[in-house]
């Protein structure tokens, strides 16, 4: 899920702080902070129905927790 992806990316950033390839996108941080974990929560960058990916999610700038 997106929470796992965030954890992995944050670990890379922590272990390799000078590597520009390892960044954590702000959009990913906001998704996880809002509880949007992807398939396991039914929402994330896409809407989900169980294991079935539906349409892409559309969020406005104020829709997710900063």
GROMACS .gro file of N, CA and C in nm:
model
  198
    1UNK      N    1   0.082  -0.118   0.000
    1UNK     CA    2   0.000   0.000   0.000
    1UNK      C    3   0.087   0.126   0.000
    2UNK      N    4   0.019   0.238  -0.006
    2UNK     CA    5   0.090   0.365  -0.009
    2UNK      C    6   0.165   0.391   0.121
    3UNK      N    7   0.112   0.341   0.233
    3UNK     CA    8   0.183   0.358   0.361
    3UNK      C    9   0.315   0.281   0.361
    4UNK      N   10   0.316   0.164   0.301
    4UNK     CA   11   0.438   0.085   0.290
    4UNK      C   12   0.537   0.154   0.196
    5UNK      N   13   0.487   0.205   0.085
    5UNK     CA   14   0.572   0.277  -0.009
    5UNK      C   15   0.637   0.398   0.058
    6UNK      N   16   0.558   0.472   0.136
    6UNK     CA   17   0.611   0.587   0.209
    6UNK      C   18   0.720   0.545   0.306
    7UNK      N   19   0.698   0.438   0.378
    7UNK     CA   20   0.797   0.390   0.474
    7UNK      C   21   0.929   0.352   0.406
    8UNK      N   22   0.919   0.285   0.294
    8UNK     CA   23   1.039   0.244   0.220
    8UNK      C   24   1.114   0.367   0.167
    9UNK      N   25   1.040   0.457   0.104
    9UNK     CA   26   1.105   0.577   0.051
    9UNK      C   27   1.169   0.660   0.162
   10UNK      N   28   1.100   0.672   0.275
   10UNK     CA   29   1.156   0.749   0.386
   10UNK      C   30   1.282   0.684   0.438
   11UNK      N   31   1.287   0.553   0.441
   11UNK     CA   32   1.408   0.482   0.481
   11UNK      C   33   1.524   0.510   0.387
   12UNK      N   34   1.497   0.513   0.258
   12UNK     CA   35   1.603   0.545   0.161
   12UNK      C   36   1.653   0.688   0.181
   13UNK      N   37   1.559   0.780   0.201
   13UNK     CA   38   1.597   0.920   0.222
   13UNK      C   39   1.682   0.933   0.349
   14UNK      N   40   1.642   0.864   0.454
   14UNK     CA   41   1.717   0.869   0.580
   14UNK      C   42   1.857   0.810   0.565
   15UNK      N   43   1.868   0.700   0.490
   15UNK     CA   44   1.997   0.632   0.474
   15UNK      C   45   2.087   0.696   0.370
   16UNK      N   46   2.028   0.765   0.274
   16UNK     CA   47   2.105   0.828   0.166
   16UNK      C   48   2.059   0.973   0.147
   17UNK      N   49   2.082   1.058   0.247
   17UNK     CA   50   2.028   1.195   0.242
   17UNK      C   51   2.082   1.281   0.128
   18UNK      N   52   2.198   1.246   0.074
   18UNK     CA   53   2.256   1.326  -0.034
   18UNK      C   54   2.222   1.273  -0.173
   19UNK      N   55   2.141   1.168  -0.180
   19UNK     CA   56   2.105   1.108  -0.310
   19UNK      C   57   1.977   1.176  -0.362
   20UNK      N   58   1.989   1.255  -0.468
   20UNK     CA   59   1.871   1.326  -0.519
   20UNK      C   60   1.764   1.236  -0.579
   21UNK      N   61   1.797   1.112  -0.611
   21UNK     CA   62   1.699   1.021  -0.667
   21UNK      C   63   1.597   0.975  -0.563
   22UNK      N   64   1.634   0.983  -0.435
   22UNK     CA   65   1.545   0.937  -0.329
   22UNK      C   66   1.476   1.056  -0.265
   23UNK      N   67   1.353   1.078  -0.306
   23UNK     CA   68   1.271   1.183  -0.248
   23UNK      C   69   1.136   1.123  -0.212
   24UNK      N   70   1.067   1.186  -0.121
   24UNK     CA   71   0.932   1.145  -0.086
   24UNK      C   72   0.837   1.252  -0.140
   25UNK      N   73   0.756   1.218  -0.238
   25UNK     CA   74   0.663   1.317  -0.294
   25UNK      C   75   0.564   1.367  -0.188
   26UNK      N   76   0.540   1.496  -0.190
   26UNK     CA   77   0.443   1.555  -0.096
   26UNK      C   78   0.305   1.493  -0.114
   27UNK      N   79   0.269   1.460  -0.238
   27UNK     CA   80   0.137   1.400  -0.263
   27UNK      C   81   0.125   1.266  -0.190
   28UNK      N   82   0.232   1.189  -0.184
   28UNK     CA   83   0.230   1.061  -0.114
   28UNK      C   84   0.215   1.083   0.037
   29UNK      N   85   0.287   1.180   0.091
   29UNK     CA   86   0.275   1.212   0.234
   29UNK      C   87   0.132   1.253   0.268
   30UNK      N   88   0.071   1.336   0.183
   30UNK     CA   89  -0.066   1.381   0.209
   30UNK      C   90  -0.166   1.266   0.200
   31UNK      N   91  -0.148   1.178   0.103
   31UNK     CA   92  -0.236   1.062   0.089
   31UNK      C   93  -0.234   0.977   0.216
   32UNK      N   94  -0.115   0.943   0.262
   32UNK     CA   95  -0.102   0.857   0.380
   32UNK      C   96  -0.154   0.928   0.505
   33UNK      N   97  -0.123   1.057   0.519
   33UNK     CA   98  -0.173   1.132   0.635
   33UNK      C   99  -0.325   1.135   0.640
   34UNK      N  100  -0.388   1.133   0.522
   34UNK     CA  101  -0.535   1.134   0.513
   34UNK      C  102  -0.595   0.995   0.526
   35UNK      N  103  -0.510   0.892   0.539
   35UNK     CA  104  -0.561   0.756   0.552
   35UNK      C  105  -0.594   0.690   0.419
   36UNK      N  106  -0.545   0.747   0.311
   36UNK     CA  107  -0.569   0.691   0.178
   36UNK      C  108  -0.449   0.603   0.142
   37UNK      N  109  -0.463   0.473   0.169
   37UNK     CA  110  -0.351   0.380   0.155
   37UNK      C  111  -0.354   0.301   0.024
   38UNK      N  112  -0.448   0.328  -0.062
   38UNK     CA  113  -0.461   0.252  -0.185
   38UNK      C  114  -0.564   0.141  -0.170
   39UNK      N  115  -0.532   0.026  -0.220
   39UNK     CA  116  -0.626  -0.086  -0.222
   39UNK      C  117  -0.681  -0.120  -0.084
   40UNK      N  118  -0.596  -0.120   0.019
   40UNK     CA  119  -0.641  -0.163   0.152
   40UNK      C  120  -0.744  -0.069   0.214
   41UNK      N  121  -0.745   0.059   0.174
   41UNK     CA  122  -0.844   0.152   0.228
   41UNK      C  123  -0.953   0.184   0.126
   42UNK      N  124  -0.935   0.138   0.002
   42UNK     CA  125  -1.033   0.163  -0.103
   42UNK      C  126  -1.014   0.296  -0.174
   43UNK      N  127  -0.915   0.371  -0.130
   43UNK     CA  128  -0.888   0.500  -0.194
   43UNK      C  129  -0.741   0.534  -0.184
   44UNK      N  130  -0.696   0.608  -0.281
   44UNK     CA  131  -0.556   0.648  -0.290
   44UNK      C  132  -0.542   0.726  -0.419
   45UNK      N  133  -0.447   0.692  -0.502
   45UNK     CA  134  -0.436   0.757  -0.633
   45UNK      C  135  -0.546   0.706  -0.726
   46UNK      N  136  -0.604   0.591  -0.692
   46UNK     CA  137  -0.719   0.534  -0.762
   46UNK      C  138  -0.825   0.498  -0.658
   47UNK      N  139  -0.949   0.487  -0.702
   47UNK     CA  140  -1.055   0.429  -0.619
   47UNK      C  141  -1.049   0.278  -0.639
   48UNK      N  142  -1.079   0.202  -0.535
   48UNK     CA  143  -1.072   0.057  -0.539
   48UNK      C  144  -1.202  -0.004  -0.491
   49UNK      N  145  -1.239  -0.117  -0.550
   49UNK     CA  146  -1.350  -0.199  -0.504
   49UNK      C  147  -1.291  -0.337  -0.478
   50UNK      N  148  -1.250  -0.361  -0.354
   50UNK     CA  149  -1.177  -0.484  -0.323
   50UNK      C  150  -1.044  -0.481  -0.395
   51UNK      N  151  -1.018  -0.582  -0.478
   51UNK     CA  152  -0.894  -0.588  -0.555
   51UNK      C  153  -0.907  -0.526  -0.694
   52UNK      N  154  -1.023  -0.472  -0.724
   52UNK     CA  155  -1.047  -0.416  -0.856
   52UNK      C  156  -1.020  -0.265  -0.857
   53UNK      N  157  -0.922  -0.225  -0.938
   53UNK     CA  158  -0.890  -0.083  -0.951
   53UNK      C  159  -0.996  -0.017  -1.037
   54UNK      N  160  -1.050   0.093  -0.988
   54UNK     CA  161  -1.150   0.169  -1.061
   54UNK      C  162  -1.086   0.293  -1.121
   55UNK      N  163  -1.161   0.401  -1.129
   55UNK     CA  164  -1.112   0.523  -1.191
   55UNK      C  165  -1.008   0.593  -1.104
   56UNK      N  166  -0.923   0.676  -1.167
   56UNK     CA  167  -0.828   0.755  -1.088
   56UNK      C  168  -0.903   0.848  -0.993
   57UNK      N  169  -0.847   0.866  -0.877
   57UNK     CA  170  -0.906   0.959  -0.780
   57UNK      C  171  -0.868   1.101  -0.819
   58UNK      N  172  -0.960   1.192  -0.797
   58UNK     CA  173  -0.933   1.334  -0.823
   58UNK      C  174  -0.950   1.410  -0.693
   59UNK      N  175  -0.845   1.478  -0.652
   59UNK     CA  176  -0.847   1.555  -0.529
   59UNK      C  177  -0.811   1.698  -0.559
   60UNK      N  178  -0.880   1.790  -0.494
   60UNK     CA  179  -0.844   1.931  -0.503
   60UNK      C  180  -0.733   1.962  -0.405
   61UNK      N  181  -0.676   2.081  -0.412
   61UNK     CA  182  -0.563   2.116  -0.327
   61UNK      C  183  -0.595   2.115  -0.178
   62UNK      N  184  -0.722   2.129  -0.142
   62UNK     CA  185  -0.759   2.132  -0.001
   62UNK      C  186  -0.827   2.003   0.046
   63UNK      N  187  -0.828   1.901  -0.037
   63UNK     CA  188  -0.900   1.778  -0.004
   63UNK      C  189  -0.822   1.684   0.088
   64UNK      N  190  -0.692   1.698   0.096
   64UNK     CA  191  -0.611   1.607   0.177
   64UNK      C  192  -0.539   1.684   0.287
   65UNK      N  193  -0.512   1.615   0.395
   65UNK     CA  194  -0.439   1.674   0.507
   65UNK      C  195  -0.297   1.704   0.462
   66UNK      N  196  -0.246   1.819   0.500
   66UNK     CA  197  -0.108   1.857   0.463
   66UNK      C  198  -0.006   1.787   0.550
   0.00000   0.00000   0.00000
